[in-house]
Coordinates of C-alpha atoms and ligand atoms in Angstrom, one line a residue:
M144 CA 3.1 23.5 24.5
D145 CA 1.0 22.9 27.8
D146 CA -2.2 22.1 24.9
L147 CA 0.1 19.8 23.3
Q148 CA 1.4 17.9 26.6
A149 CA -2.2 17.9 27.4
E150 CA -3.5 16.0 24.1
L151 CA -0.6 14.2 23.9
A152 CA -2.0 12.7 27.6
R153 CA -5.2 12.3 26.3
R154 CA -4.1 10.0 23.5
R155 CA -1.8 8.1 26.2
A156 CA -5.1 7.4 28.3
E157 CA -7.0 6.1 25.2
G158 CA -4.4 3.7 24.2
L159 CA -3.7 5.8 21.1
Y160 CA -0.4 7.0 21.8
R161 CA 1.7 6.0 18.6
Q162 CA 5.6 5.1 19.2
R163 CA 8.4 4.4 16.6
R164 CA 10.6 1.3 17.1
V165 CA 14.2 1.3 16.2
V166 CA 15.0 -1.3 13.8
G167 CA 18.8 -2.5 13.6
G168 CA 19.6 -4.3 10.8
P169 CA 17.5 -5.4 7.1
Q170 CA 14.1 -6.0 6.8
G171 CA 12.7 -9.7 7.4
P172 CA 11.1 -11.9 9.7
A173 CA 14.2 -11.7 12.2
L174 CA 14.2 -8.0 12.8
V175 CA 16.4 -6.5 15.2
V176 CA 14.0 -4.1 17.3
D177 CA 15.3 -1.7 19.8
G178 CA 18.2 -4.0 20.2
R179 CA 16.2 -7.3 20.5
E180 CA 15.5 -10.0 18.0
L181 CA 11.7 -10.3 17.2
L182 CA 9.8 -12.3 14.7
S183 CA 8.2 -9.3 12.5
F184 CA 4.7 -10.3 10.8
C185 CA 4.1 -6.8 9.9
S186 CA 5.9 -5.4 6.9
N187 CA 5.0 -4.7 3.4
D188 CA 7.8 -6.9 2.2
Y189 CA 5.5 -9.5 0.9
L190 CA 7.9 -11.2 -1.6
G191 CA 11.0 -11.0 0.7
L192 CA 12.9 -8.9 -1.7
A193 CA 13.5 -5.7 0.7
A194 CA 16.9 -7.1 1.8
D195 CA 17.4 -9.7 -1.5
P196 CA 21.3 -9.1 -2.5
R197 CA 20.3 -9.0 -6.0
L198 CA 18.3 -6.0 -5.4
A199 CA 21.6 -4.2 -3.0
E200 CA 23.8 -5.0 -5.6
A201 CA 22.0 -3.2 -8.4
L202 CA 21.7 -0.4 -5.8
T203 CA 25.4 -0.1 -5.7
D204 CA 25.8 -0.8 -9.0
G205 CA 23.7 2.5 -9.6
V206 CA 25.7 4.5 -7.4
R207 CA 28.5 3.7 -8.8
R208 CA 27.3 4.9 -12.4
Y209 CA 24.9 7.5 -11.1
G210 CA 26.2 8.7 -7.9
V211 CA 23.9 9.2 -4.8
G212 CA 21.5 12.0 -5.4
S213 CA 19.5 12.5 -8.2
G214 CA 20.2 16.2 -8.0
A215 CA 17.1 17.8 -9.4
A216 CA 13.5 17.1 -10.0
H217 CA 12.6 14.9 -13.3
L218 CA 11.6 18.5 -15.2
V219 CA 14.9 20.1 -14.4
S220 CA 18.1 17.4 -14.9
G221 CA 16.9 14.9 -12.8
H222 CA 15.5 12.6 -14.9
S223 CA 18.2 9.5 -15.5
T224 CA 18.4 6.7 -18.2
A225 CA 17.7 4.6 -15.2
H226 CA 14.3 6.3 -14.4
H227 CA 13.5 6.6 -17.8
A228 CA 14.2 2.8 -18.5
L229 CA 12.2 1.7 -15.1
E230 CA 9.2 3.7 -16.3
E231 CA 9.6 2.4 -19.6
E232 CA 9.5 -1.6 -18.1
L233 CA 6.6 -0.6 -15.8
A234 CA 4.7 0.3 -18.3
A235 CA 5.4 -3.1 -20.3
F236 CA 4.5 -5.2 -17.0
T237 CA 1.4 -3.7 -16.6
G238 CA 0.4 -3.6 -20.2
R239 CA 0.0 0.2 -20.4
D240 CA 1.1 3.1 -23.1
R241 CA 3.5 4.8 -20.5
A242 CA 4.1 5.2 -16.8
L243 CA 5.6 7.9 -14.5
L244 CA 7.8 7.5 -11.4
F245 CA 6.9 9.6 -8.2
S246 CA 9.2 9.6 -4.8
T247 CA 6.3 8.1 -2.9
G248 CA 3.1 6.6 -3.2
Y249 CA 1.4 9.4 -1.0
M250 CA 2.9 12.0 -3.5
A251 CA 1.9 10.2 -6.5
N252 CA -1.7 9.9 -5.3
L253 CA -1.8 13.8 -4.3
G254 CA -0.6 14.6 -7.9
V255 CA -3.1 12.6 -9.8
I256 CA -6.2 13.5 -8.0
A257 CA -4.9 17.3 -7.7
G258 CA -3.8 17.3 -11.3
L259 CA -7.2 16.0 -12.6
A260 CA -9.5 17.3 -10.2
G261 CA -10.1 20.8 -8.9
R262 CA -12.7 22.9 -7.5
G263 CA -16.2 22.3 -9.1
D264 CA -15.3 18.6 -9.9
T265 CA -16.2 15.6 -7.8
V266 CA -14.1 12.7 -6.6
L267 CA -16.1 9.2 -5.2
E268 CA -14.0 7.3 -2.7
D269 CA -14.3 4.2 -0.8
R270 CA -15.2 4.6 2.8
L271 CA -12.1 2.2 3.6
D272 CA -9.3 4.0 0.7
H273 CA -5.8 4.8 1.8
A274 CA -5.5 8.3 3.6
S275 CA -3.7 9.7 0.7
L276 CA -6.6 9.4 -1.5
I277 CA -8.7 11.0 1.2
D278 CA -5.9 14.0 1.5
A279 CA -5.7 13.9 -2.3
A280 CA -9.2 14.6 -2.8
R281 CA -8.7 17.3 -0.2
L282 CA -6.1 19.3 -1.5
S283 CA -7.7 19.1 -4.9
Q284 CA -10.8 21.3 -3.5
A285 CA -13.0 18.6 -5.8
R286 CA -16.0 17.8 -3.6
L287 CA -15.4 14.6 -2.1
R288 CA -18.1 11.9 -1.6
R289 CA -17.1 8.7 0.0
Y290 CA -19.4 5.4 -0.5
A291 CA -20.1 2.5 1.5
H292 CA -17.1 -0.1 1.4
A293 CA -16.6 -2.1 -1.9
D294 CA -20.0 -1.6 -2.4
V295 CA -20.8 -0.7 -6.4
A296 CA -24.6 -0.1 -6.0
A297 CA -23.5 2.8 -3.2
L298 CA -21.1 3.9 -5.7
E299 CA -23.9 4.2 -8.3
T300 CA -26.1 6.2 -6.1
Q301 CA -23.8 8.6 -5.7
F302 CA -23.4 9.7 -9.3
D303 CA -27.0 11.6 -9.3
R304 CA -25.4 14.3 -7.6
V305 CA -21.9 14.7 -9.4
S306 CA -20.8 18.1 -11.1
G307 CA -18.3 18.8 -13.2
N308 CA -15.4 16.0 -13.9
C309 CA -15.8 13.0 -11.6
L310 CA -12.9 10.5 -10.6
V311 CA -13.6 7.4 -8.7
A312 CA -10.7 6.3 -6.7
T313 CA -10.0 3.1 -4.7
D314 CA -7.6 0.8 -3.6
G315 CA -7.0 -2.3 -5.3
V316 CA -6.5 -4.3 -1.7
F317 CA -7.7 -2.5 1.2
S318 CA -4.5 -1.7 3.1
M319 CA -5.8 -2.3 6.6
D320 CA -8.4 -5.2 5.7
G321 CA -7.0 -6.9 2.8
D322 CA -10.0 -7.7 0.9
I323 CA -9.9 -6.8 -2.8
A324 CA -12.3 -3.9 -4.2
P325 CA -15.0 -5.3 -6.7
L326 CA -12.6 -3.9 -9.6
S327 CA -15.5 -5.2 -12.4
G328 CA -18.2 -3.3 -11.2
L329 CA -16.5 -0.3 -10.2
A330 CA -15.2 -0.2 -13.6
T331 CA -18.5 -1.0 -15.3
V332 CA -20.3 2.0 -13.4
S333 CA -17.3 4.5 -13.8
T334 CA -17.4 3.8 -17.4
A335 CA -21.2 4.2 -17.9
H336 CA -21.1 7.4 -15.9
D337 CA -18.4 8.7 -17.7
A338 CA -15.8 8.8 -14.7
W339 CA -12.1 8.1 -14.5
L340 CA -11.2 5.4 -12.3
L341 CA -8.3 5.1 -10.0
V342 CA -6.9 2.0 -8.8
D343 CA -4.2 2.4 -6.0
D344 CA -2.5 -1.3 -6.4
A345 CA 0.0 -0.2 -3.4
H346 CA -0.7 -3.9 -1.9
G347 CA -1.6 -5.7 -5.1
L348 CA 1.2 -5.2 -7.7
G349 CA 3.4 -7.9 -7.3
V350 CA 1.0 -10.4 -5.1
L351 CA -1.7 -10.9 -7.3
G352 CA -2.5 -11.5 -11.0
E353 CA -0.2 -13.0 -13.8
G354 CA 3.4 -12.4 -12.9
G355 CA 2.3 -10.4 -9.9
R356 CA 0.6 -8.0 -12.2
G357 CA -1.6 -6.8 -9.6
S358 CA -5.6 -6.4 -8.9
V359 CA -6.5 -4.9 -12.1
Q360 CA -4.7 -7.5 -14.1
A361 CA -6.5 -10.4 -12.0
A362 CA -9.6 -8.8 -12.4
G363 CA -8.9 -9.3 -16.2
L364 CA -9.4 -5.4 -16.9
G365 CA -6.9 -3.1 -18.8
Q366 CA -6.2 0.6 -19.4
A367 CA -9.8 1.1 -21.1
E368 CA -11.7 -0.2 -17.9
V369 CA -9.3 1.6 -15.3
P370 CA -7.5 4.2 -17.2
I371 CA -5.4 5.2 -13.9
L372 CA -3.1 2.5 -12.3
M373 CA -1.2 3.5 -9.4
A374 CA 1.2 1.5 -7.3
T375 CA 4.1 1.8 -4.9
L376 CA 7.4 0.3 -5.1
G377 CA 8.2 0.2 -1.7
K378 CA 5.8 -3.2 -0.4
A379 CA 6.2 -6.3 -2.8
L380 CA 8.9 -4.3 -4.8
G381 CA 11.2 -4.0 -1.9
T382 CA 12.3 -0.9 -3.1
A383 CA 11.0 3.0 -2.7
G384 CA 9.2 5.1 -4.6
A385 CA 5.5 5.0 -6.7
F386 CA 4.4 4.8 -10.3
V387 CA 1.1 6.2 -12.0
A388 CA 0.6 4.5 -15.6
G389 CA -1.9 5.0 -18.2
S390 CA -2.6 6.5 -21.8
E391 CA 0.1 8.6 -23.2
A392 CA -2.5 11.8 -22.8
L393 CA -2.9 10.8 -18.9
I394 CA 0.9 10.6 -18.6
E395 CA 1.3 14.0 -20.4
T396 CA -1.2 15.5 -18.4
L397 CA 0.7 14.8 -15.3
I398 CA 3.8 15.9 -16.4
Q399 CA 2.5 19.3 -16.8
Q400 CA 0.0 19.0 -13.7
A401 CA 0.9 17.0 -11.3
R402 CA 2.4 19.5 -8.1
T403 CA 4.1 16.6 -6.5
Y404 CA 5.8 15.4 -9.8
I405 CA 6.9 18.9 -10.7
Y406 CA 8.2 20.2 -7.6
T407 CA 10.0 17.8 -6.1
T408 CA 13.4 16.0 -6.7
A409 CA 13.3 12.4 -8.5
M410 CA 14.1 9.5 -6.8
P411 CA 17.7 8.6 -6.8
P412 CA 18.7 6.6 -9.9
A413 CA 20.3 3.7 -8.1
V414 CA 16.7 3.2 -6.5
A415 CA 15.4 2.8 -10.1
E416 CA 18.3 0.6 -11.2
A417 CA 17.5 -1.5 -7.8
T418 CA 13.5 -1.5 -8.8
R419 CA 14.2 -3.1 -12.5
V420 CA 16.2 -5.6 -11.1
A421 CA 13.2 -6.1 -8.2
L422 CA 10.4 -6.1 -11.4
K423 CA 12.5 -8.9 -13.1
I424 CA 12.7 -11.1 -10.2
V425 CA 8.8 -10.6 -9.3
E426 CA 7.8 -11.8 -13.0
E427 CA 10.3 -14.7 -12.5
E428 CA 9.8 -16.0 -9.4
G429 CA 6.4 -16.5 -9.5
W430 CA 7.3 -19.8 -6.3
R431 CA 7.2 -16.3 -4.0
R432 CA 3.5 -15.8 -4.5
E433 CA 3.1 -19.2 -4.1
C434 CA 4.6 -19.9 -1.0
L435 CA 2.4 -16.4 0.3
A436 CA -0.5 -18.3 -0.6
G437 CA 0.3 -21.2 1.4
L438 CA 1.0 -19.3 4.3
V439 CA -1.9 -17.7 4.2
A440 CA -4.2 -20.5 3.8
R441 CA -2.4 -22.2 6.5
F442 CA -2.7 -19.1 8.7
R443 CA -6.7 -18.9 7.8
H444 CA -7.3 -22.7 8.2
E445 CA -5.6 -22.7 11.7
A446 CA -6.5 -19.3 13.2
A447 CA -10.1 -20.2 12.6
G448 CA -10.1 -22.8 14.4
L449 CA -8.3 -20.9 17.4
G450 CA -11.7 -19.0 17.3
L451 CA -10.0 -15.6 16.3
G452 CA -11.8 -12.8 14.5
L453 CA -10.2 -13.0 10.9
M454 CA -11.6 -10.7 8.0
D455 CA -12.8 -11.5 4.8
S456 CA -9.3 -11.6 3.3
S457 CA -7.1 -13.7 0.8
T458 CA -4.2 -11.7 0.7
P459 CA -1.1 -11.5 2.6
I460 CA -2.9 -8.8 5.0
Q461 CA -4.7 -11.0 7.5
P462 CA -6.3 -8.8 10.5
V463 CA -7.3 -10.3 13.4
L464 CA -10.2 -7.9 15.2
A465 CA -9.3 -6.8 18.7
G466 CA -12.3 -4.5 18.9
G467 CA -10.9 -1.8 21.4
A468 CA -7.7 -0.1 21.0
E469 CA -6.9 -1.0 24.6
R470 CA -7.2 -4.6 23.9
A471 CA -5.4 -4.5 20.6
L472 CA -2.4 -2.8 22.2
A473 CA -2.7 -5.4 24.9
W474 CA -2.4 -8.1 21.8
S475 CA 0.2 -6.5 20.7
R476 CA 2.1 -6.8 23.8
S477 CA 1.6 -9.9 24.8
L478 CA 2.8 -11.1 20.9
E479 CA 5.8 -8.8 21.8
D480 CA 6.5 -10.7 25.2
A481 CA 6.5 -14.0 23.0
G482 CA 9.1 -12.3 20.7
I483 CA 6.6 -11.6 17.8
L484 CA 6.3 -8.4 16.1
V485 CA 2.7 -7.4 15.1
T486 CA 1.4 -3.5 15.2
A487 CA -2.0 -2.8 16.7
I488 CA -3.7 -0.8 14.2
R489 CA -6.3 1.7 16.3
P490 CA -8.3 4.5 14.9
P491 CA -8.3 6.8 13.4
T492 CA -6.0 4.7 10.6
V493 CA -9.2 1.9 11.3
P494 CA -12.8 2.8 12.1
A495 CA -13.3 3.0 16.0
G496 CA -14.5 0.0 17.7
T497 CA -12.2 -2.2 14.7
A498 CA -8.6 -1.9 16.2
R499 CA -7.0 -5.0 14.8
L500 CA -3.7 -6.9 15.0
R501 CA -2.6 -6.3 11.0
I502 CA -0.5 -9.9 10.3
T503 CA 1.1 -9.5 7.2
F504 CA 2.8 -12.5 5.5
S505 CA 6.1 -12.5 3.5
A506 CA 7.4 -15.0 0.9
S507 CA 10.2 -15.1 3.4
H508 CA 8.3 -16.8 6.6
T509 CA 8.8 -20.4 7.3
D510 CA 6.2 -22.6 8.1
A511 CA 8.1 -23.1 11.7
Q512 CA 7.6 -19.3 11.9
L513 CA 3.8 -19.4 11.3
D514 CA 3.9 -22.2 13.9
R515 CA 5.2 -19.6 16.3
L516 CA 2.7 -17.1 15.7
L517 CA 0.0 -19.5 15.9
D518 CA 0.8 -20.6 19.0
A519 CA 1.5 -16.8 20.8
L520 CA -2.1 -16.1 19.0
S521 CA -3.7 -19.0 21.0
R522 CA -2.2 -17.5 24.0
L523 CA -3.5 -14.4 23.7
P524 CA -6.0 -12.8 26.6
G525 CA -9.4 -13.4 25.9
V526 CA -8.9 -15.6 23.2
D527 CA -9.8 -19.5 24.0
Ligands
PLP707 C1 1.4 2.7 1.5 C2 0.1 3.1 0.6 C3 0.3 4.6 0.3 C4 1.9 5.2 -0.1 O1 3.1 4.6 -0.5 P1 4.2 5.1 0.0 O2 4.9 5.1 -1.1 O3 4.2 4.3 1.4 O4 4.0 6.5 0.1 C5 -0.6 4.9 -0.7 N1 -1.8 3.6 -0.7 C6 -1.9 2.7 -0.4 C7 -3.2 2.0 -0.4 C8 -0.7 2.3 0.5 O5 -1.0 1.2 1.2

């Protein structure tokens, strides 16, 4: 325990200590945090659906119909008509043969990669891929190689040293940078080298593409070019869980081989019911995406005028580079003093020297709230 204490003290001294905040009410721009109301710019509730009354209503209806727990894994007795209907609707929405629900995105990635690749195979990943994709490759025991961020040519050189089956995995929208992967190029080289391409669209689904169909659809690609699509339900869709969509053969293989699908309890059926309603809203309420695009455009224009270190992102994820972890932390504290919640993202979540504020927008933010954010940013120490 003394060793643990020493390590914790070191983290604290380096500005790397992580702490939770206790949120007292629903998600939304006005968030009650540790008993105090803050204006939040850090959730992944991009469309403002997490606290939507229609989802809450669908959830409670679902609970009345199905009870609370699913009771078992999907392959035992936990796969309800609610799950089944959601899977069919997700397959139709993404234009794929089938979809398979997982309890979380982390588990979906572990299940897919470790289910498809094993010892002797190769997994190629973008250097900035989400931690769950990296951990999935490690769990699979395949050889993991990482290519330079968003660099199709760098990926191509990796194919020289591939052994066994090859799977290429990338975030669709990078979670900490907000930029979009060069999906067409990745698809072309993956197909040319007979490799599977997996796109994790946790931050693209609901936000990008026609009707919110995500980054893959926005790039004009389908199941033929991107055979494995994974996305989460806890971000733009406002509920919880995740899914993988693709061919009949892919989904049947995952049902047989994805251990994080087989050996875990199905999500509560009521969550599936709420997600079905969310999916309809995502498709029908395009104004939410327009509202987001307006906020992002205005933020980028005005933040650039303040001399803030923006990144090359057109999505609702708008990082402001601070550099050192201490500086990012000081900025986050300064915003909090002004009543604004934006968390500091520090190594190892991002590479050393690139600590940042990760600002995210939601369709439920108002222009007046954006004004407050810009005003507080203009007063950060070291920004003129
Ligand atoms: C959030 C996220 C996940 C994990 O999804 P959960 O449902 O939160 O477990 C996976 N990949 C990416 C890119 C994410 O941002």
